[in-house]
Amino acid sequence: MAKNLDAYWMPFTANRQFKKSPRLLTRADGMYFTDDKGRQILDGIAGLWCVNAGHNRPRIVQAIQQQAAELDFAPPFQMAHPKAFELAERLVELTPPGLNKVFYTNSGSESVETALKMAIAYHRVRGEGARTRLIGRERGYHGVNFGGISVGGMVANRKMFGTMLGGVDHIRHTHDPVRNAFSVGQPAHGAEFADDLEKLIALHDASTIAAVIVEPVAGSTGVLVPPQGYLQRLREICDKHGILLIFDEVITGFGRTGNPFGAQTFGVTPDLMTVAKGLTNGCVPMGAVFAKQGIYDTFMNGPEHLIEFFHGYTYSAHPLACAAALGTLDTYAEEGLLTRATELQGYFAEAVHSLKGEPNVIDVRNIGLVGGIELSPLPGEPAKRAFNVFLDCYEQGVLVRTTGDTVALSPPLIIERSHIDRLIETVRAALRRAA
């Protein structure tokens, strides 16, 4: 065990607060972590939106162990290994029809960078090289690389890093608490927010716009569920103007909303779709971009010996990651986890919305097995009230996540009703103590 915590600069963490009172996890199994004091911690956030099948699953563990002993690495450029193709074949059986090409990355951030480059390059290859502009959304989260923070719209993730990518604009977020507070599932109001895209098209000219990227459910900004008809309207506008639509499904992918992907839950198929997290159940870093056949075919021209798309990573389709993903897909399939949220979402929604009326709760949002409880901020101290609730819950043996003044819940898909009860009642007690 490390004796000194100073050397590690922790990501997205209040480092000084943590090192005064560290929260160290040493084991995990099923629905629970174990901390360095031997306490069991109920995992209410699937690790970090990623451990969808729960922890320490035998098929995944065995797949990684066997792969490490058999083939530890294979170069991904001009070479490959069988599991990369096997996994791609398995994945496109789950995607919406048409999204049948898979490009591997190592994270959600890399998946976003890949999709943005793919979109711009696609238009260039097809003779519309002026289409370089990218459209994101306020409060969007698309990872932490420069492309992702440029199209993203979370202020804290952008403000320290100077000039973003050029040629990027944003449409409004869909959060409308005046009309939609405490909506169960998709809010009734707000489809018209998609018409912001028409305004940007008028401003910039459609012939300059390559792609629009949105999360079907904006997770990291506080669980913003799309209004009814909103994603359909975005799809219509993109089709009308020849713009690619990218769904960032790093959080919503692999069962979170009750289907393999949010695109299926909401009935809208994008042109490109980014995934990561639940792809390997969080066990080995891996991401991917799904592309429509027509996009892939557009690149497949010129002499056959030449590289068609100058992009990739040393660890694209890493053998251990592919093995972990195959073990994960087996686990999902054997236990029906990719649709299990549909069985529990009613109970989960009722439980989460039972927090309405608790101290300082100003909104509750939910879809599938993801929920957000928004709190009124402490005057002059944004995010502190929710952070205090997070600390309190941890002390009571329950792990939740906060973003700003929203408490987010996204438990493993193996959760049972008794776990939901404990999760919600722990949050309820913490809210009352915080008041």
CSV table of C-alpha atoms in Angstrom, one decimal:
chain,number,residue,atom,x,y,z
A,1,MET,CA,0.0,0.0,0.0
A,2,ALA,CA,1.3,3.5,-0.9
A,3,LYS,CA,2.5,5.4,2.1
A,4,ASN,CA,2.5,8.8,0.4
A,5,LEU,CA,-0.3,10.2,-1.8
A,6,ASP,CA,1.6,13.3,-3.0
A,7,ALA,CA,3.0,12.0,-6.3
A,8,TYR,CA,-0.3,11.2,-8.0
A,9,TRP,CA,-2.0,14.2,-9.6
A,10,MET,CA,-5.6,12.9,-9.7
A,11,PRO,CA,-8.0,13.6,-12.6
A,12,PHE,CA,-11.3,15.5,-12.2
A,13,THR,CA,-10.6,15.5,-8.4
A,14,ALA,CA,-10.4,18.0,-5.6
A,15,ASN,CA,-6.8,16.8,-4.9
A,16,ARG,CA,-6.2,18.7,-1.7
A,17,GLN,CA,-9.5,17.7,-0.1
A,18,PHE,CA,-9.0,14.0,-1.2
A,19,LYS,CA,-5.5,13.7,0.2
A,20,LYS,CA,-6.7,15.0,3.6
A,21,SER,CA,-9.4,12.4,3.7
A,22,PRO,CA,-8.7,9.8,1.0
A,23,ARG,CA,-11.4,7.4,-0.3
A,24,LEU,CA,-9.4,4.3,-1.4
A,25,LEU,CA,-11.1,1.3,-3.0
A,26,THR,CA,-9.2,-2.0,-2.9
A,27,ARG,CA,-11.6,-4.7,-4.2
A,28,ALA,CA,-14.9,-5.0,-6.0
A,29,ASP,CA,-17.5,-7.7,-6.6
A,30,GLY,CA,-21.0,-7.6,-8.0
A,31,MET,CA,-22.7,-4.5,-6.8
A,32,TYR,CA,-20.1,-3.5,-4.2
A,33,PHE,CA,-16.6,-2.0,-3.8
A,34,THR,CA,-14.6,-2.7,-0.7
A,35,ASP,CA,-12.5,0.2,0.7
A,36,ASP,CA,-9.1,0.1,2.5
A,37,LYS,CA,-10.9,-0.1,5.8
A,38,GLY,CA,-12.8,-3.2,4.8
A,39,ARG,CA,-16.2,-1.5,4.4
A,40,GLN,CA,-18.5,-2.5,1.5
A,41,ILE,CA,-19.6,0.4,-0.7
A,42,LEU,CA,-22.7,0.0,-2.8
A,43,ASP,CA,-21.8,1.1,-6.3
A,44,GLY,CA,-24.5,3.5,-7.4
A,45,ILE,CA,-22.7,4.8,-10.5
A,46,ALA,CA,-21.4,1.7,-12.2
A,47,GLY,CA,-17.8,2.7,-11.4
A,48,LEU,CA,-18.0,5.8,-13.7
A,49,TRP,CA,-21.0,5.0,-15.9
A,50,CYS,CA,-19.0,2.0,-17.2
A,51,VAL,CA,-19.3,-1.2,-15.1
A,52,ASN,CA,-22.7,-2.1,-16.5
A,53,ALA,CA,-22.5,-5.8,-15.8
A,54,GLY,CA,-21.3,-5.3,-12.2
A,55,HIS,CA,-17.8,-6.0,-10.9
A,56,ASN,CA,-15.5,-9.1,-11.1
A,57,ARG,CA,-17.5,-11.0,-13.7
A,58,PRO,CA,-16.0,-14.4,-14.3
A,59,ARG,CA,-16.3,-14.5,-18.1
A,60,ILE,CA,-14.6,-11.1,-18.5
A,61,VAL,CA,-11.8,-11.9,-16.0
A,62,GLN,CA,-11.1,-15.3,-17.6
A,63,ALA,CA,-11.0,-13.8,-21.1
A,64,ILE,CA,-8.5,-11.2,-20.1
A,65,GLN,CA,-6.3,-13.7,-18.3
A,66,GLN,CA,-6.3,-16.2,-21.2
A,67,GLN,CA,-5.6,-13.4,-23.8
A,68,ALA,CA,-2.6,-12.0,-21.8
A,69,ALA,CA,-1.0,-15.5,-21.9
A,70,GLU,CA,-1.8,-16.1,-25.5
A,71,LEU,CA,-1.2,-12.8,-27.4
A,72,ASP,CA,-0.3,-9.8,-25.4
A,73,PHE,CA,-0.1,-7.3,-28.3
A,74,ALA,CA,-0.5,-7.2,-32.0
A,75,PRO,CA,0.3,-4.2,-34.2
A,76,PRO,CA,-2.9,-2.6,-35.5
A,77,PHE,CA,-1.4,-0.9,-38.6
A,78,GLN,CA,-1.2,-3.2,-41.6
A,79,MET,CA,-1.7,-6.1,-39.2
A,80,ALA,CA,-4.5,-7.5,-37.1
A,81,HIS,CA,-5.6,-10.4,-34.9
A,82,PRO,CA,-8.7,-12.5,-35.1
A,83,LYS,CA,-10.6,-11.2,-32.1
A,84,ALA,CA,-10.7,-7.7,-33.6
A,85,PHE,CA,-12.8,-9.0,-36.4
A,86,GLU,CA,-14.9,-11.3,-34.2
A,87,LEU,CA,-15.7,-8.4,-31.9
A,88,ALA,CA,-16.7,-6.1,-34.7
A,89,GLU,CA,-19.0,-8.7,-36.1
A,90,ARG,CA,-20.6,-9.1,-32.7
A,91,LEU,CA,-21.0,-5.4,-32.2
A,92,VAL,CA,-22.7,-4.6,-35.4
A,93,GLU,CA,-25.4,-7.2,-34.5
A,94,LEU,CA,-26.4,-4.9,-31.7
A,95,THR,CA,-26.3,-1.5,-33.5
A,96,PRO,CA,-29.2,0.1,-35.3
A,97,PRO,CA,-29.4,-1.0,-39.0
A,98,GLY,CA,-26.8,0.7,-41.2
A,99,LEU,CA,-24.2,1.3,-38.5
A,100,ASN,CA,-22.2,-1.6,-39.6
A,101,LYS,CA,-18.5,-0.5,-39.6
A,102,VAL,CA,-16.4,-0.4,-36.4
A,103,PHE,CA,-13.2,1.7,-35.9
A,104,TYR,CA,-11.5,1.0,-32.5
A,105,THR,CA,-10.1,3.6,-30.1
A,106,ASN,CA,-9.1,3.5,-26.4
A,107,SER,CA,-11.5,5.8,-24.7
A,108,GLY,CA,-14.6,8.0,-25.2
A,109,SER,CA,-12.4,11.0,-25.7
A,110,GLU,CA,-10.6,9.3,-28.5
A,111,SER,CA,-13.8,8.0,-30.0
A,112,VAL,CA,-15.1,11.6,-30.3
A,113,GLU,CA,-11.8,12.8,-31.9
A,114,THR,CA,-12.1,10.0,-34.3
A,115,ALA,CA,-15.7,10.7,-35.3
A,116,LEU,CA,-15.0,14.4,-35.8
A,117,LYS,CA,-12.0,13.7,-38.0
A,118,MET,CA,-14.0,11.0,-39.9
A,119,ALA,CA,-16.8,13.5,-40.5
A,120,ILE,CA,-14.6,16.2,-41.9
A,121,ALA,CA,-12.5,13.8,-44.0
A,122,TYR,CA,-15.7,12.2,-45.4
A,123,HIS,CA,-16.9,15.4,-46.8
A,124,ARG,CA,-13.5,16.2,-48.2
A,125,VAL,CA,-13.2,12.8,-49.9
A,126,ARG,CA,-16.6,13.3,-51.5
A,127,GLY,CA,-15.7,16.7,-52.9
A,128,GLU,CA,-17.2,19.0,-50.3
A,129,GLY,CA,-14.0,20.1,-48.6
A,130,ALA,CA,-15.6,23.4,-47.4
A,131,ARG,CA,-17.6,21.4,-44.9
A,132,THR,CA,-15.3,21.7,-41.9
A,133,ARG,CA,-17.5,23.4,-39.3
A,134,LEU,CA,-18.6,21.3,-36.3
A,135,ILE,CA,-21.7,22.0,-34.2
A,136,GLY,CA,-21.9,20.9,-30.6
A,137,ARG,CA,-24.3,21.8,-27.8
A,138,GLU,CA,-24.2,23.9,-24.6
A,139,ARG,CA,-23.6,21.7,-21.6
A,140,GLY,CA,-22.4,18.8,-23.8
A,141,TYR,CA,-19.6,16.6,-22.7
A,142,HIS,CA,-17.5,14.9,-25.3
A,143,GLY,CA,-14.3,14.0,-23.5
A,144,VAL,CA,-11.3,16.0,-22.7
A,145,ASN,CA,-9.2,16.2,-25.9
A,146,PHE,CA,-9.2,19.5,-27.8
A,147,GLY,CA,-11.8,18.4,-30.3
A,148,GLY,CA,-14.1,17.1,-27.6
A,149,ILE,CA,-13.8,20.3,-25.4
A,150,SER,CA,-14.3,22.4,-28.5
A,151,VAL,CA,-17.6,20.8,-29.4
A,152,GLY,CA,-18.4,20.3,-25.8
A,153,GLY,CA,-20.2,23.0,-23.8
A,154,MET,CA,-19.3,22.5,-20.1
A,155,VAL,CA,-17.6,25.8,-19.1
A,156,ALA,CA,-15.3,24.4,-16.4
A,157,ASN,CA,-13.8,21.9,-18.9
A,158,ARG,CA,-13.0,24.7,-21.4
A,159,LYS,CA,-12.0,27.9,-19.5
A,160,MET,CA,-8.4,27.0,-18.6
A,161,PHE,CA,-7.3,25.8,-22.0
A,162,GLY,CA,-7.1,28.9,-24.3
A,163,THR,CA,-8.2,28.8,-27.9
A,164,MET,CA,-10.4,25.9,-28.9
A,165,LEU,CA,-10.6,24.5,-32.4
A,166,GLY,CA,-11.7,27.0,-35.0
A,167,GLY,CA,-15.0,26.7,-36.9
A,168,VAL,CA,-17.1,25.3,-34.0
A,169,ASP,CA,-20.5,26.6,-32.9
A,170,HIS,CA,-23.1,25.4,-30.4
A,171,ILE,CA,-26.9,25.0,-30.2
A,172,ARG,CA,-28.7,25.5,-26.9
A,173,HIS,CA,-29.0,22.8,-24.3
A,174,THR,CA,-32.4,21.3,-23.6
A,175,HIS,CA,-32.7,21.9,-19.9
A,176,ASP,CA,-36.0,23.8,-19.3
A,177,PRO,CA,-36.9,23.5,-15.6
A,178,VAL,CA,-39.8,26.1,-15.9
A,179,ARG,CA,-41.7,23.7,-18.2
A,180,ASN,CA,-40.2,20.3,-17.5
A,181,ALA,CA,-39.2,20.1,-13.8
A,182,PHE,CA,-39.8,16.6,-12.4
A,183,SER,CA,-40.6,15.0,-15.7
A,184,VAL,CA,-40.7,11.2,-15.6
A,185,GLY,CA,-38.8,10.0,-18.6
A,186,GLN,CA,-38.7,12.3,-21.7
A,187,PRO,CA,-39.9,15.8,-21.0
A,188,ALA,CA,-43.0,16.9,-23.0
A,189,HIS,CA,-41.6,20.4,-24.0
A,190,GLY,CA,-38.5,21.4,-25.9
A,191,ALA,CA,-38.5,19.8,-29.3
A,192,GLU,CA,-38.2,23.3,-30.8
A,193,PHE,CA,-34.7,23.7,-29.3
A,194,ALA,CA,-33.5,21.6,-32.2
A,195,ASP,CA,-34.5,24.5,-34.5
A,196,ASP,CA,-31.5,26.4,-33.2
A,197,LEU,CA,-29.6,24.3,-35.8
A,198,GLU,CA,-31.5,26.0,-38.6
A,199,LYS,CA,-30.4,29.3,-37.2
A,200,LEU,CA,-26.7,28.3,-37.3
A,201,ILE,CA,-27.2,26.9,-40.8
A,202,ALA,CA,-28.5,30.3,-41.9
A,203,LEU,CA,-25.6,32.0,-40.2
A,204,HIS,CA,-22.8,29.8,-41.4
A,205,ASP,CA,-24.3,28.3,-44.6
A,206,ALA,CA,-25.0,24.6,-44.7
A,207,SER,CA,-22.3,24.0,-47.3
A,208,THR,CA,-19.7,24.7,-44.6
A,209,ILE,CA,-21.1,22.4,-41.8
A,210,ALA,CA,-19.7,18.9,-41.5
A,211,ALA,CA,-21.4,17.4,-38.5
A,212,VAL,CA,-23.5,18.0,-35.4
A,213,ILE,CA,-22.6,16.0,-32.3
A,214,VAL,CA,-24.9,15.5,-29.3
A,215,GLU,CA,-25.3,13.0,-26.5
A,216,PRO,CA,-28.8,11.4,-26.6
A,217,VAL,CA,-28.9,11.9,-22.9
A,218,ALA,CA,-26.4,14.5,-21.6
A,219,GLY,CA,-24.9,12.6,-18.7
A,220,SER,CA,-21.9,14.4,-17.2
A,221,THR,CA,-23.7,17.7,-17.1
A,222,GLY,CA,-26.5,16.3,-14.9
A,223,VAL,CA,-28.6,13.8,-16.7
A,224,LEU,CA,-30.5,16.0,-19.3
A,225,VAL,CA,-33.0,13.8,-21.0
A,226,PRO,CA,-34.0,14.8,-24.6
A,227,PRO,CA,-37.5,16.3,-25.0
A,228,GLN,CA,-40.0,14.3,-27.0
A,229,GLY,CA,-39.4,14.8,-30.7
A,230,TYR,CA,-36.1,16.7,-30.2
A,231,LEU,CA,-33.7,14.1,-31.6
A,232,GLN,CA,-36.1,13.3,-34.5
A,233,ARG,CA,-36.1,17.0,-35.4
A,234,LEU,CA,-32.2,17.1,-35.3
A,235,ARG,CA,-32.2,14.1,-37.7
A,236,GLU,CA,-34.6,15.8,-40.1
A,237,ILE,CA,-32.6,19.0,-40.2
A,238,CYS,CA,-29.3,17.2,-40.8
A,239,ASP,CA,-30.8,15.1,-43.6
A,240,LYS,CA,-32.3,18.3,-45.2
A,241,HIS,CA,-28.9,20.0,-45.3
A,242,GLY,CA,-26.5,17.1,-45.9
A,243,ILE,CA,-24.9,17.3,-42.4
A,244,LEU,CA,-23.7,14.2,-40.5
A,245,LEU,CA,-25.4,13.5,-37.2
A,246,ILE,CA,-23.1,12.1,-34.5
A,247,PHE,CA,-24.4,10.5,-31.3
A,248,ASP,CA,-22.0,10.4,-28.4
A,249,GLU,CA,-23.2,7.2,-26.7
A,250,VAL,CA,-20.2,6.7,-24.4
A,251,ILE,CA,-22.6,6.9,-21.4
A,252,THR,CA,-25.9,5.7,-23.0
A,253,GLY,CA,-24.4,2.8,-24.8
A,254,PHE,CA,-24.7,-0.9,-23.7
A,255,GLY,CA,-28.0,-1.0,-21.9
A,256,ARG,CA,-28.2,2.2,-19.9
A,257,THR,CA,-31.5,3.3,-21.4
A,258,GLY,CA,-33.1,-0.1,-21.8
A,259,ASN,CA,-31.8,-0.9,-25.2
A,260,PRO,CA,-28.3,-1.7,-26.5
A,261,PHE,CA,-28.0,2.0,-27.5
A,262,GLY,CA,-29.9,5.2,-26.9
A,263,ALA,CA,-30.4,5.5,-30.6
A,264,GLN,CA,-32.8,2.5,-30.4
A,265,THR,CA,-34.5,3.8,-27.2
A,266,PHE,CA,-35.3,7.2,-28.9
A,267,GLY,CA,-35.9,5.8,-32.4
A,268,VAL,CA,-33.2,7.9,-34.2
A,269,THR,CA,-30.2,6.5,-36.1
A,270,PRO,CA,-27.1,8.8,-36.4
A,271,ASP,CA,-24.5,8.6,-39.1
A,272,LEU,CA,-21.7,8.0,-36.6
A,273,MET,CA,-21.9,6.8,-33.1
A,274,THR,CA,-19.2,6.9,-30.4
A,275,VAL,CA,-18.9,4.3,-27.6
A,276,ALA,CA,-16.5,3.3,-24.8
A,277,LYS,CA,-17.1,2.6,-21.1
A,278,GLY,CA,-19.6,-0.3,-21.1
A,279,LEU,CA,-17.9,-1.8,-24.2
A,280,THR,CA,-15.5,-3.7,-21.9
A,281,ASN,CA,-17.5,-3.2,-18.6
A,282,GLY,CA,-14.7,-0.8,-17.7
A,283,CYS,CA,-12.2,-3.6,-17.3
A,284,VAL,CA,-9.7,-2.6,-20.1
A,285,PRO,CA,-9.7,0.8,-21.7
A,286,MET,CA,-11.4,0.7,-25.1
A,287,GLY,CA,-13.7,2.8,-27.3
A,288,ALA,CA,-15.1,2.6,-30.8
A,289,VAL,CA,-16.8,4.6,-33.5
A,290,PHE,CA,-19.7,3.0,-35.5
A,291,ALA,CA,-20.1,4.3,-39.0
A,292,LYS,CA,-22.7,3.8,-41.7
A,293,GLN,CA,-21.7,1.7,-44.7
A,294,GLY,CA,-21.9,4.7,-47.1
A,295,ILE,CA,-19.3,6.6,-45.0
A,296,TYR,CA,-16.9,3.7,-45.1
A,297,ASP,CA,-17.5,3.1,-48.8
A,298,THR,CA,-16.7,6.8,-49.6
A,299,PHE,CA,-13.1,6.3,-48.3
A,300,MET,CA,-12.6,3.0,-50.2
A,301,ASN,CA,-11.3,4.6,-53.4
A,302,GLY,CA,-7.9,5.0,-55.1
A,303,PRO,CA,-5.2,2.4,-55.4
A,304,GLU,CA,-5.7,-0.5,-53.0
A,305,HIS,CA,-2.2,-0.4,-51.5
A,306,LEU,CA,-2.7,3.1,-50.2
A,307,ILE,CA,-4.0,4.0,-46.7
A,308,GLU,CA,-7.6,5.4,-47.0
A,309,PHE,CA,-7.9,7.1,-43.6
A,310,PHE,CA,-4.7,8.5,-41.9
A,311,HIS,CA,-5.8,8.0,-38.3
A,312,GLY,CA,-5.5,5.4,-35.6
A,313,TYR,CA,-3.8,4.5,-32.3
A,314,THR,CA,-1.1,2.1,-31.2
A,315,TYR,CA,-3.6,0.4,-29.0
A,316,SER,CA,-6.5,0.3,-31.4
A,317,ALA,CA,-8.1,-3.2,-31.1
A,318,HIS,CA,-5.7,-4.2,-28.4
A,319,PRO,CA,-6.0,-8.0,-27.9
A,320,LEU,CA,-6.7,-7.7,-24.1
A,321,ALA,CA,-9.4,-5.1,-24.8
A,322,CYS,CA,-11.0,-7.2,-27.5
A,323,ALA,CA,-11.0,-10.2,-25.2
A,324,ALA,CA,-12.5,-8.1,-22.4
A,325,ALA,CA,-15.2,-6.8,-24.8
A,326,LEU,CA,-16.1,-10.3,-26.0
A,327,GLY,CA,-16.4,-11.5,-22.4
A,328,THR,CA,-18.6,-8.5,-21.7
A,329,LEU,CA,-20.9,-9.1,-24.6
A,330,ASP,CA,-21.2,-12.7,-23.5
A,331,THR,CA,-22.2,-11.6,-20.0
A,332,TYR,CA,-24.7,-9.1,-21.3
A,333,ALA,CA,-26.3,-11.7,-23.6
A,334,GLU,CA,-26.4,-14.5,-21.0
A,335,GLU,CA,-28.1,-12.3,-18.4
A,336,GLY,CA,-30.2,-10.1,-20.7
A,337,LEU,CA,-28.6,-7.0,-19.3
A,338,LEU,CA,-28.8,-4.8,-22.4
A,339,THR,CA,-32.6,-4.7,-22.0
A,340,ARG,CA,-32.8,-5.2,-18.2
A,341,ALA,CA,-33.3,-1.5,-17.6
A,342,THR,CA,-36.8,-1.8,-19.2
A,343,GLU,CA,-37.8,-4.2,-16.4
A,344,LEU,CA,-36.6,-1.9,-13.6
A,345,GLN,CA,-37.1,1.6,-15.0
A,346,GLY,CA,-40.6,2.0,-13.6
A,347,TYR,CA,-39.5,1.0,-10.1
A,348,PHE,CA,-36.3,3.1,-10.4
A,349,ALA,CA,-38.2,6.1,-11.7
A,350,GLU,CA,-40.7,6.0,-8.9
A,351,ALA,CA,-37.9,5.7,-6.4
A,352,VAL,CA,-35.9,8.6,-7.8
A,353,HIS,CA,-38.9,10.8,-8.0
A,354,SER,CA,-39.8,10.0,-4.4
A,355,LEU,CA,-37.1,12.5,-3.6
A,356,LYS,CA,-39.3,15.4,-4.8
A,357,GLY,CA,-40.1,17.5,-1.8
A,358,GLU,CA,-36.9,16.6,0.0
A,359,PRO,CA,-34.8,19.6,1.2
A,360,ASN,CA,-33.3,21.7,-1.6
A,361,VAL,CA,-34.4,19.3,-4.4
A,362,ILE,CA,-35.4,21.5,-7.4
A,363,ASP,CA,-35.6,18.9,-10.1
A,364,VAL,CA,-35.5,15.1,-10.7
A,365,ARG,CA,-34.7,13.6,-14.1
A,366,ASN,CA,-34.6,10.0,-15.2
A,367,ILE,CA,-34.5,7.6,-18.2
A,368,GLY,CA,-33.8,3.8,-18.1
A,369,LEU,CA,-31.4,3.2,-15.2
A,370,VAL,CA,-30.0,6.7,-14.9
A,371,GLY,CA,-31.2,9.5,-12.7
A,372,GLY,CA,-30.3,13.0,-11.7
A,373,ILE,CA,-31.3,14.9,-8.6
A,374,GLU,CA,-30.7,18.6,-9.0
A,375,LEU,CA,-30.2,20.6,-5.8
A,376,SER,CA,-30.4,24.4,-5.2
A,377,PRO,CA,-26.8,25.6,-4.8
A,378,LEU,CA,-25.5,27.1,-1.6
A,379,PRO,CA,-25.3,30.9,-2.0
A,380,GLY,CA,-21.9,31.8,-3.3
A,381,GLU,CA,-20.7,28.1,-3.2
A,382,PRO,CA,-21.8,26.3,-6.4
A,383,ALA,CA,-21.4,22.5,-6.3
A,384,LYS,CA,-20.7,22.4,-2.6
A,385,ARG,CA,-24.1,21.2,-1.5
A,386,ALA,CA,-24.1,18.2,-3.8
A,387,PHE,CA,-20.5,17.5,-2.9
A,388,ASN,CA,-21.4,17.3,0.7
A,389,VAL,CA,-24.2,14.9,-0.1
A,390,PHE,CA,-21.7,12.7,-2.0
A,391,LEU,CA,-19.3,12.7,1.0
A,392,ASP,CA,-22.2,11.8,3.4
A,393,CYS,CA,-23.4,9.0,1.2
A,394,TYR,CA,-19.9,7.6,1.0
A,395,GLU,CA,-19.6,7.6,4.7
A,396,GLN,CA,-22.9,5.6,4.8
A,397,GLY,CA,-21.5,3.0,2.4
A,398,VAL,CA,-23.1,4.2,-0.9
A,399,LEU,CA,-21.2,5.7,-3.9
A,400,VAL,CA,-23.0,8.4,-5.9
A,401,ARG,CA,-21.6,10.9,-8.4
A,402,THR,CA,-22.0,14.7,-8.5
A,403,THR,CA,-21.7,17.1,-11.3
A,404,GLY,CA,-22.2,20.7,-10.3
A,405,ASP,CA,-25.2,20.6,-8.0
A,406,THR,CA,-26.7,17.5,-9.4
A,407,VAL,CA,-26.4,14.1,-7.8
A,408,ALA,CA,-26.2,11.5,-10.6
A,409,LEU,CA,-27.1,7.8,-10.3
A,410,SER,CA,-26.3,5.1,-12.9
A,411,PRO,CA,-26.0,1.8,-11.1
A,412,PRO,CA,-24.8,-1.5,-12.7
A,413,LEU,CA,-27.6,-3.2,-14.7
A,414,ILE,CA,-27.5,-6.1,-12.3
A,415,ILE,CA,-29.0,-4.0,-9.6
A,416,GLU,CA,-32.0,-5.4,-7.6
A,417,ARG,CA,-34.9,-3.5,-6.1
A,418,SER,CA,-33.4,-3.8,-2.6
A,419,HIS,CA,-30.3,-2.0,-3.9
A,420,ILE,CA,-32.4,0.7,-5.4
A,421,ASP,CA,-34.2,1.1,-2.1
A,422,ARG,CA,-30.9,1.5,-0.2
A,423,LEU,CA,-29.5,3.8,-2.8
A,424,ILE,CA,-32.4,6.2,-2.7
A,425,GLU,CA,-32.9,6.1,1.1
A,426,THR,CA,-29.2,6.9,1.6
A,427,VAL,CA,-29.5,9.9,-0.6
A,428,ARG,CA,-32.7,11.0,1.1
A,429,ALA,CA,-31.1,10.8,4.5
A,430,ALA,CA,-28.0,12.7,3.3
A,431,LEU,CA,-30.3,15.5,1.8
A,432,ARG,CA,-32.0,15.8,5.2
A,433,ARG,CA,-28.8,16.0,7.1
A,434,ALA,CA,-27.4,18.6,4.6
A,435,ALA,CA,-30.4,20.8,5.3
